[in-house]
mmCIF file of C-alpha atoms and ligand atoms in Angstrom:
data_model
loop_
_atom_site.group_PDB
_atom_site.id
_atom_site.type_symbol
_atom_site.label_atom_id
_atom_site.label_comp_id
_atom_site.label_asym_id
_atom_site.label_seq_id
_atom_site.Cartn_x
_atom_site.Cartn_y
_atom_site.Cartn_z
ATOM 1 C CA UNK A 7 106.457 131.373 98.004
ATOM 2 C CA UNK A 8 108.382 127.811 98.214
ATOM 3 C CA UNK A 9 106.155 124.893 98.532
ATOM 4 C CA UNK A 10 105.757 122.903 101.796
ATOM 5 C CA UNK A 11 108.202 119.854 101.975
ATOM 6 C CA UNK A 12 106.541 116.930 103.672
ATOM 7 C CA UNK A 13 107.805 113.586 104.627
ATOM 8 C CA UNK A 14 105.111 111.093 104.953
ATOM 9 C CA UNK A 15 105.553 107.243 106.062
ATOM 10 C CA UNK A 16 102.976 104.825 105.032
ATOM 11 C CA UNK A 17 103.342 101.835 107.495
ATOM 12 C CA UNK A 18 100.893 99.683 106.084
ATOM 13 C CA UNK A 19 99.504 97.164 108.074
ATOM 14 C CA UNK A 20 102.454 97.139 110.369
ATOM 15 C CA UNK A 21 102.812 97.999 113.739
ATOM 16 C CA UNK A 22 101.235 97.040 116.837
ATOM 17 C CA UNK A 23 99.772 100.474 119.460
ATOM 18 C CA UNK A 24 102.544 98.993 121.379
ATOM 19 C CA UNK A 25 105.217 99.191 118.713
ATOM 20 C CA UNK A 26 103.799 102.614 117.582
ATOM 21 C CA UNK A 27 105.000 103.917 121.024
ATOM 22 C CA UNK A 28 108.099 102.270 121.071
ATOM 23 C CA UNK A 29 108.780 103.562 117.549
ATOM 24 C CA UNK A 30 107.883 107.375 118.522
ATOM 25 C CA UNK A 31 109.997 107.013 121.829
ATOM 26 C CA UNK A 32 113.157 105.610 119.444
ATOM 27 C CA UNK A 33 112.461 108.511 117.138
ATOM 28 C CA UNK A 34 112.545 110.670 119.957
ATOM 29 C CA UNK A 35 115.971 109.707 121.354
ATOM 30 C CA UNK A 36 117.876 110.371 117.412
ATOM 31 C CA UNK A 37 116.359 114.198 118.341
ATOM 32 C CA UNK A 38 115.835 114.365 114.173
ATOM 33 C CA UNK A 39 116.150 117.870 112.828
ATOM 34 C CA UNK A 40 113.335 117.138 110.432
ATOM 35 C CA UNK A 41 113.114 120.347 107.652
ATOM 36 C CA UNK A 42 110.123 119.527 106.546
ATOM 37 C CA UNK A 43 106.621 118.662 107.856
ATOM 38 C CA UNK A 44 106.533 115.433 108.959
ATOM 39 C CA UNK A 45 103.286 112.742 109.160
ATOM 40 C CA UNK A 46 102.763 109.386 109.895
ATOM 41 C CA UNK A 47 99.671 106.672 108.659
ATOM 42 C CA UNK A 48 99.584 103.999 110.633
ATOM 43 C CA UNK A 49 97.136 101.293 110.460
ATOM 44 C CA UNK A 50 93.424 103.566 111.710
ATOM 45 C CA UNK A 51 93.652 101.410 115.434
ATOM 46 C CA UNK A 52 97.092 102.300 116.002
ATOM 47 C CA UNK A 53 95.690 106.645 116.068
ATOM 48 C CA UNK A 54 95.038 106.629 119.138
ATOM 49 C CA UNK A 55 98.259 105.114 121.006
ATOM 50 C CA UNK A 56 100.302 107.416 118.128
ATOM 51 C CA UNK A 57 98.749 110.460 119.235
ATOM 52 C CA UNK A 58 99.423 110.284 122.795
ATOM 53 C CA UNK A 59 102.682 109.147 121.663
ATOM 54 C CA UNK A 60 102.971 111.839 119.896
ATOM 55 C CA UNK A 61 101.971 114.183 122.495
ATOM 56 C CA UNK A 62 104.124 113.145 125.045
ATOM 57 C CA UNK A 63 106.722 113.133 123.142
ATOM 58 C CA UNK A 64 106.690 117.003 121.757
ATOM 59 C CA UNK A 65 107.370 116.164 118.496
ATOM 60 C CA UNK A 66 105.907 118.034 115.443
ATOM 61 C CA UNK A 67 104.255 115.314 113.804
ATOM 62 C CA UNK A 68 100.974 114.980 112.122
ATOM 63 C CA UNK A 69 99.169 111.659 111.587
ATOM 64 C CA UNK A 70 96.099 110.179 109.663
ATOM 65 C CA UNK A 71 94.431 106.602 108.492
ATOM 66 C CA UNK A 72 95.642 105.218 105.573
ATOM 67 C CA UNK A 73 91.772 105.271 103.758
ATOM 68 C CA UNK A 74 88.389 106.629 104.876
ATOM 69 C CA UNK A 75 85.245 105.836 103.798
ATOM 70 C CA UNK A 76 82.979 109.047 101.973
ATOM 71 C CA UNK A 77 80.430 108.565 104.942
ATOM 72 C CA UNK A 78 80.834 109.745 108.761
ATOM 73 C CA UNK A 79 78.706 106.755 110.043
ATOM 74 C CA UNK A 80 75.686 104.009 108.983
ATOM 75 C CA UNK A 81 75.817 100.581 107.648
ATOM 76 C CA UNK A 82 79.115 100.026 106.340
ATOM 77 C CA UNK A 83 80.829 97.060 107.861
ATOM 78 C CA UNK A 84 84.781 97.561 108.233
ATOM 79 C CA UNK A 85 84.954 101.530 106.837
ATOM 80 C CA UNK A 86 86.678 104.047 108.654
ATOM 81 C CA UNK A 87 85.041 106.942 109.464
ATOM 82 C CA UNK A 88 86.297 110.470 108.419
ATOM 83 C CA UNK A 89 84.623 112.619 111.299
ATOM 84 C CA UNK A 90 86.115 110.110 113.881
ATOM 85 C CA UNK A 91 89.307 109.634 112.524
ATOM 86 C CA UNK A 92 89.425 113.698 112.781
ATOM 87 C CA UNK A 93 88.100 113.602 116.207
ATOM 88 C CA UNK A 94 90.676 111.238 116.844
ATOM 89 C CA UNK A 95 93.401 114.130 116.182
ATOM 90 C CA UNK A 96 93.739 113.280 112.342
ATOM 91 C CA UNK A 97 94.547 116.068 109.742
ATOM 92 C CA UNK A 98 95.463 114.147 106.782
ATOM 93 C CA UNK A 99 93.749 111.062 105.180
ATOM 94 C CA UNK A 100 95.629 108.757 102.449
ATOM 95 C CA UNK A 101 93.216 108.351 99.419
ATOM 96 C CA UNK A 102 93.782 106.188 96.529
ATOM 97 C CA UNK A 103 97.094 104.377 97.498
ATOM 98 C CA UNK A 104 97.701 101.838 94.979
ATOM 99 C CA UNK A 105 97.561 99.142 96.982
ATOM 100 C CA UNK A 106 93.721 99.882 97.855
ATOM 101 C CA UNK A 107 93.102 100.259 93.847
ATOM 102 C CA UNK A 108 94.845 97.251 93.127
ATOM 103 C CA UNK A 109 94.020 94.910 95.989
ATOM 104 C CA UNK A 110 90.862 96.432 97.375
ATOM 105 C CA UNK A 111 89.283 97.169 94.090
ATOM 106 C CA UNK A 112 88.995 100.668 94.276
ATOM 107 C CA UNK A 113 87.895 103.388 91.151
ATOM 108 C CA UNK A 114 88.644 106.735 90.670
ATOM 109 C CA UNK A 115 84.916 107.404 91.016
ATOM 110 C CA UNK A 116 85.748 105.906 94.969
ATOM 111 C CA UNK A 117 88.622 107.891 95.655
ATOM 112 C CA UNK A 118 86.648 111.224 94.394
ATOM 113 C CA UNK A 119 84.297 110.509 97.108
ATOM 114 C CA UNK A 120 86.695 109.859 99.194
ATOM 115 C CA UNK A 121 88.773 113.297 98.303
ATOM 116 C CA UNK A 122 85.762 115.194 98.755
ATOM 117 C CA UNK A 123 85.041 113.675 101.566
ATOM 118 C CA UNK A 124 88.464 114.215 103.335
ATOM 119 C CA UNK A 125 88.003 118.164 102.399
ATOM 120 C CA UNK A 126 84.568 118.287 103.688
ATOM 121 C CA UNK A 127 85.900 116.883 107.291
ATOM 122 C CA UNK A 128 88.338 119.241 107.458
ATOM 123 C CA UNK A 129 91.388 116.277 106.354
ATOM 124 C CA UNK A 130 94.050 116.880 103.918
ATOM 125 C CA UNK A 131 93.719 114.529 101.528
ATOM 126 C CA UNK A 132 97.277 112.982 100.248
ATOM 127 C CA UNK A 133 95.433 111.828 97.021
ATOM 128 C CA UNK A 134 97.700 108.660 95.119
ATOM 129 C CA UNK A 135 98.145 108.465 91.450
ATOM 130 C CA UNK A 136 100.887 106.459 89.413
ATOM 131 C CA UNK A 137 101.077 103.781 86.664
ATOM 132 C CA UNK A 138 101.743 100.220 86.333
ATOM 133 C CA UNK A 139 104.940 98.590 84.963
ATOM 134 C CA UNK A 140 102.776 97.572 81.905
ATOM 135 C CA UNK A 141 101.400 101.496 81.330
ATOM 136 C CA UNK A 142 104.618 102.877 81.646
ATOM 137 C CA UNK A 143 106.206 100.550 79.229
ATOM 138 C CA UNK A 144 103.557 101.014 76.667
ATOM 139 C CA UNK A 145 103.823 104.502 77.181
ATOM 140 C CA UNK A 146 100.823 105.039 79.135
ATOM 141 C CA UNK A 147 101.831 107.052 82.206
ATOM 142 C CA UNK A 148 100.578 110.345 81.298
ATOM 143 C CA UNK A 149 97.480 109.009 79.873
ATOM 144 C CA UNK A 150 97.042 107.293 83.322
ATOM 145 C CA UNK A 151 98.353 110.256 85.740
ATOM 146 C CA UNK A 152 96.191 112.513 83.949
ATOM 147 C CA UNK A 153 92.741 110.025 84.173
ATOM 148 C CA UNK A 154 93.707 109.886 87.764
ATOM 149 C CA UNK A 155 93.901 113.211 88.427
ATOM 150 C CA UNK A 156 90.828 114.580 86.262
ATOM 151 C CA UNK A 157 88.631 111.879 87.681
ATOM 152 C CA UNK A 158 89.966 111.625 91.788
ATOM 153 C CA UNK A 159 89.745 115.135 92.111
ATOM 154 C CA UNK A 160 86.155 115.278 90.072
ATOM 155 C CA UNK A 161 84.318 117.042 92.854
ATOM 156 C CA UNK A 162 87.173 119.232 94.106
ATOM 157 C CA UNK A 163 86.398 122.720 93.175
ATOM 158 C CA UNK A 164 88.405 125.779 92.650
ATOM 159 C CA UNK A 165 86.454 126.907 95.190
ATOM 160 C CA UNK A 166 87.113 124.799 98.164
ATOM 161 C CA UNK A 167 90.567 124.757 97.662
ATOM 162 C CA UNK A 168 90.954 128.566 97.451
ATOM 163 C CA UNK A 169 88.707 130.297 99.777
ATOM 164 C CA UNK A 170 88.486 127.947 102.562
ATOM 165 C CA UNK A 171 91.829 127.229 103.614
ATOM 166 C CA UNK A 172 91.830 123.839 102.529
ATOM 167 C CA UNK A 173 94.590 122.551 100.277
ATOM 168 C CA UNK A 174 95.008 118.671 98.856
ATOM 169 C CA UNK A 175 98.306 116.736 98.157
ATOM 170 C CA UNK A 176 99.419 114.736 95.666
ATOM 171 C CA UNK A 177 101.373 111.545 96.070
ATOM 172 C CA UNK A 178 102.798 110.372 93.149
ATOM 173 C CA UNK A 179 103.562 106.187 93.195
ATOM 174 C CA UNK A 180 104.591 104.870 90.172
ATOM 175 C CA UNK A 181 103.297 101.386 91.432
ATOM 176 C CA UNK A 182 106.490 99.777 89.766
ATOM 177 C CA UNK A 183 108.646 101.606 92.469
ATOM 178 C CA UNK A 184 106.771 100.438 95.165
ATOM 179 C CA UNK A 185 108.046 97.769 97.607
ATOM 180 C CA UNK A 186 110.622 97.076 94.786
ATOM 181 C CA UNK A 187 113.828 98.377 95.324
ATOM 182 C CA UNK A 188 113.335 99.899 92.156
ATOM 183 C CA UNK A 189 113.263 103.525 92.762
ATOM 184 C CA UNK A 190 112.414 105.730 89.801
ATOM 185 C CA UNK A 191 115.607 108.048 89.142
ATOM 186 C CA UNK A 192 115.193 111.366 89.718
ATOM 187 C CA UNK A 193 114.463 112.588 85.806
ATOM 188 C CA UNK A 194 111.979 109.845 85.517
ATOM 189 C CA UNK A 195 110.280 111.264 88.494
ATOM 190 C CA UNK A 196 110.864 115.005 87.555
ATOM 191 C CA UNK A 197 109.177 114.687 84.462
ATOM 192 C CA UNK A 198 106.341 112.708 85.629
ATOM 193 C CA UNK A 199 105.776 115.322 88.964
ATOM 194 C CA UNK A 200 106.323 118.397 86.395
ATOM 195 C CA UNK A 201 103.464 116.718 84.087
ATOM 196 C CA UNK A 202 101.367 116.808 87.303
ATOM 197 C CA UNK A 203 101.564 120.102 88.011
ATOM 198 C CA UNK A 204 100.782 121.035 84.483
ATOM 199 C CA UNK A 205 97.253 118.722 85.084
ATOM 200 C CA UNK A 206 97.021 120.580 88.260
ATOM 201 C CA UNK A 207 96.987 124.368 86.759
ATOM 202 C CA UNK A 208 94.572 122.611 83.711
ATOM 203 C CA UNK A 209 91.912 121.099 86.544
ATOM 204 C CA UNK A 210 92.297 123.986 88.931
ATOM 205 C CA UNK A 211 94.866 126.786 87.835
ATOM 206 C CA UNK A 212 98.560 127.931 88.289
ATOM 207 C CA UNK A 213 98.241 129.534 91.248
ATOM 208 C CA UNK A 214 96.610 126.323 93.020
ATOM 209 C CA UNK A 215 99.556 124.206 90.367
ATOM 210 C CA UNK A 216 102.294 125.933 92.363
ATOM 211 C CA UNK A 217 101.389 125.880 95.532
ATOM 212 C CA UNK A 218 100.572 122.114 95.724
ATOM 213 C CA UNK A 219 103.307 120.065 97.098
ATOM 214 C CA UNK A 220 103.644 116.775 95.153
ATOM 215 C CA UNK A 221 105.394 114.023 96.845
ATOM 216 C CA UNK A 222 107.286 110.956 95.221
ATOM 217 C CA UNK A 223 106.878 107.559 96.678
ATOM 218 C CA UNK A 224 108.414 104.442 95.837
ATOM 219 C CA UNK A 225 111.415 102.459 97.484
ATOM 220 C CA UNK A 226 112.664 105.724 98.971
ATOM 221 C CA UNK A 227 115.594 105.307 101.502
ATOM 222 C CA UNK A 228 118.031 107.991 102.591
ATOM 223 C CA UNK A 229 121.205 106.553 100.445
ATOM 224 C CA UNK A 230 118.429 107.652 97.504
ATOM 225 C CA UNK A 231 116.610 110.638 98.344
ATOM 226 C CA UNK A 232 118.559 113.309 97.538
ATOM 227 C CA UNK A 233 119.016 113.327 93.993
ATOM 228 C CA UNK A 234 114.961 113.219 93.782
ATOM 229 C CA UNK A 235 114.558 115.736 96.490
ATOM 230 C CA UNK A 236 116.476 118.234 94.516
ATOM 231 C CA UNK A 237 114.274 118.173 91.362
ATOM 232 C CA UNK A 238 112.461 121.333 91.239
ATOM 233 C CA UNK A 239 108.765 119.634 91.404
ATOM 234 C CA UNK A 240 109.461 116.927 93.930
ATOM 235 C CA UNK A 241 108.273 118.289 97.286
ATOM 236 C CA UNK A 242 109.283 115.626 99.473
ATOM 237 C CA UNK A 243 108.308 111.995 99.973
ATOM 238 C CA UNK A 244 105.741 109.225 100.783
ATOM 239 C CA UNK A 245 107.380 106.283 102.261
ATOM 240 C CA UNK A 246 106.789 103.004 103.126
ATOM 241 C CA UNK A 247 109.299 100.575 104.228
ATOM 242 C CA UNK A 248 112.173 103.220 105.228
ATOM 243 C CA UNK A 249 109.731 105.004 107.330
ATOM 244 C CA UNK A 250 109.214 101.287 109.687
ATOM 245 C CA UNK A 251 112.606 102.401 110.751
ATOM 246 C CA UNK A 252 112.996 105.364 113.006
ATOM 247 C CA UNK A 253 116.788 105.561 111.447
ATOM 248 C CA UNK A 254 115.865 105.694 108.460
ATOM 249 C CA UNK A 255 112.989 107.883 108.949
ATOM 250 C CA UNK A 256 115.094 110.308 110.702
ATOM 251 C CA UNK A 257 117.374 110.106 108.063
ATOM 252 C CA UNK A 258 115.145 110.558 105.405
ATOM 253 C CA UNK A 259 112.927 114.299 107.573
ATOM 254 C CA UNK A 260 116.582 115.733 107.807
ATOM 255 C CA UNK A 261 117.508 115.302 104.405
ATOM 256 C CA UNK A 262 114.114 116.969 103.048
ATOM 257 C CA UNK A 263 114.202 120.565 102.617
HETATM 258 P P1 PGA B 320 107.877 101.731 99.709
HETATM 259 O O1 PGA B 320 106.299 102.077 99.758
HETATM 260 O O2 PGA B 320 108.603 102.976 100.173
HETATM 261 O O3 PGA B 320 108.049 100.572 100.634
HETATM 262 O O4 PGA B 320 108.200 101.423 98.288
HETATM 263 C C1 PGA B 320 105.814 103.329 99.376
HETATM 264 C C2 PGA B 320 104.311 103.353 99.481
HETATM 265 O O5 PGA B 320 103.667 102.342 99.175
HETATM 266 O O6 PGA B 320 103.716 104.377 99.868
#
């Protein structure tokens, strides 16, 4: 069975509820063919106005907060709540994006919580993973994707992913790529997505390796994304400054299949 192709744009902290709408009615009016599954994360106070955007609008699109805490509710000034992003017509949840592990201090112990967390709600997780400039040039990135991996999806089991429906989604960043302009080429992204999978069938098994879709993210635009979208284990994208753009975005869903 082919693997789901998603297109998934990260918008940071951009975007007023305001400018969410207009973006979803601009969207609207290129009538994109997407040919994948498409999702947005805007920042968590913008779900609301998106999904009655969304709704009104028709279009297929799935949304979710950019982080969640590993708790539904209690003492935890600032968090974002998992159940209540949910309620709030989530179905995915972005965990570990490198900007939250980098700037927000976050482990791989966190984002295992997190994962698990995600799952338990009833959220797909799009779990992050990718190396640093420094890693990759010392010939680190393996080491790295695999420590990611093994440790963010710690308390995933076998289980949860096979009998209950549930499935989880890998993002890979390499954190170089990101915001750069530098966009990994398509072999350098092949090989590190294939090395993935083979972590995948090691933590889980094949079956649950082939059926994950891994997605590449990192300075994608549409004048880019087809040489990467034809590698055999790059299942479509996660996006950040092309998908601010409803062009661009629409570009970028009808190029993904
Ligand atoms: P970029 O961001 O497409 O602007 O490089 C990708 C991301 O951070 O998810």
């Amino acid at each position: 069975m082919p693997r789901i192709k998603y297109c998934a744009g990260n918008w940071k902290l951009n975007k007023s509820p305001a400018e969410t709408k207009k973006f979803i009615a601009e969207l609207r009016a290129l009538k994109p063919k997407a040919k994948c599954e498409v999702i947005i994360f805007p920042p968590a106070y913008n779900l609301p106005a998106l999904n009655e955007a969304i709704s009104e609008s028709l279009m297929p699109i799935s949304f979710g907060p950019q982080n969640i805490y590993f708790k539904n509710d209690g003492a935890f000034t600032g968090e974002i709540s998992p159940s209540v992003a949910k309620e709030m017509g989530s179905q995915y949840a972005l965990i570990g994006h490198s900007e939250r592990r980098l700037i927000f201090s976050e482990t791989d112990d966190l984002c295992a919580k997190k994962v698990k967390a995600a799952l338990d709600t009833g959220l797909t997780p799009v779990f992050c993973i990718g190396e640093i400039l420094e890693e990759r040039e010392s010939n680190q990135t393996n080491s790295i994707i695999e420590r990611q991996l093994r440790k963010g999806l710690a308390l995933v089991t076998e289980d949860i992913i096979n009998f209950f429906d549930k499935k989880i989604i890998i993002a890979y960043e390499p954190v170089w790529a990101i915001g750069t302009g530098r966009v990994a080429t398509p072999e350098q992204a092949e090989e590190a997505h294939k090395f993935v999978r083979q972590m995948l069938s090691e933590i889980f098994n094949s079956k649950i390796a082939e059926r994950t879709s891994i997605l590449y993210g990192g300075s994608v635009k549409p004048d880019n994304s087809s040489g990467l979208i034809n590698q055999p284990n790059i299942d479509g994208f996660l996006i950040g400054g092309a998908s601010l753009k409803p062009a661009d975005f629409a570009a970028l869903l009808e190029g993904t299949y």
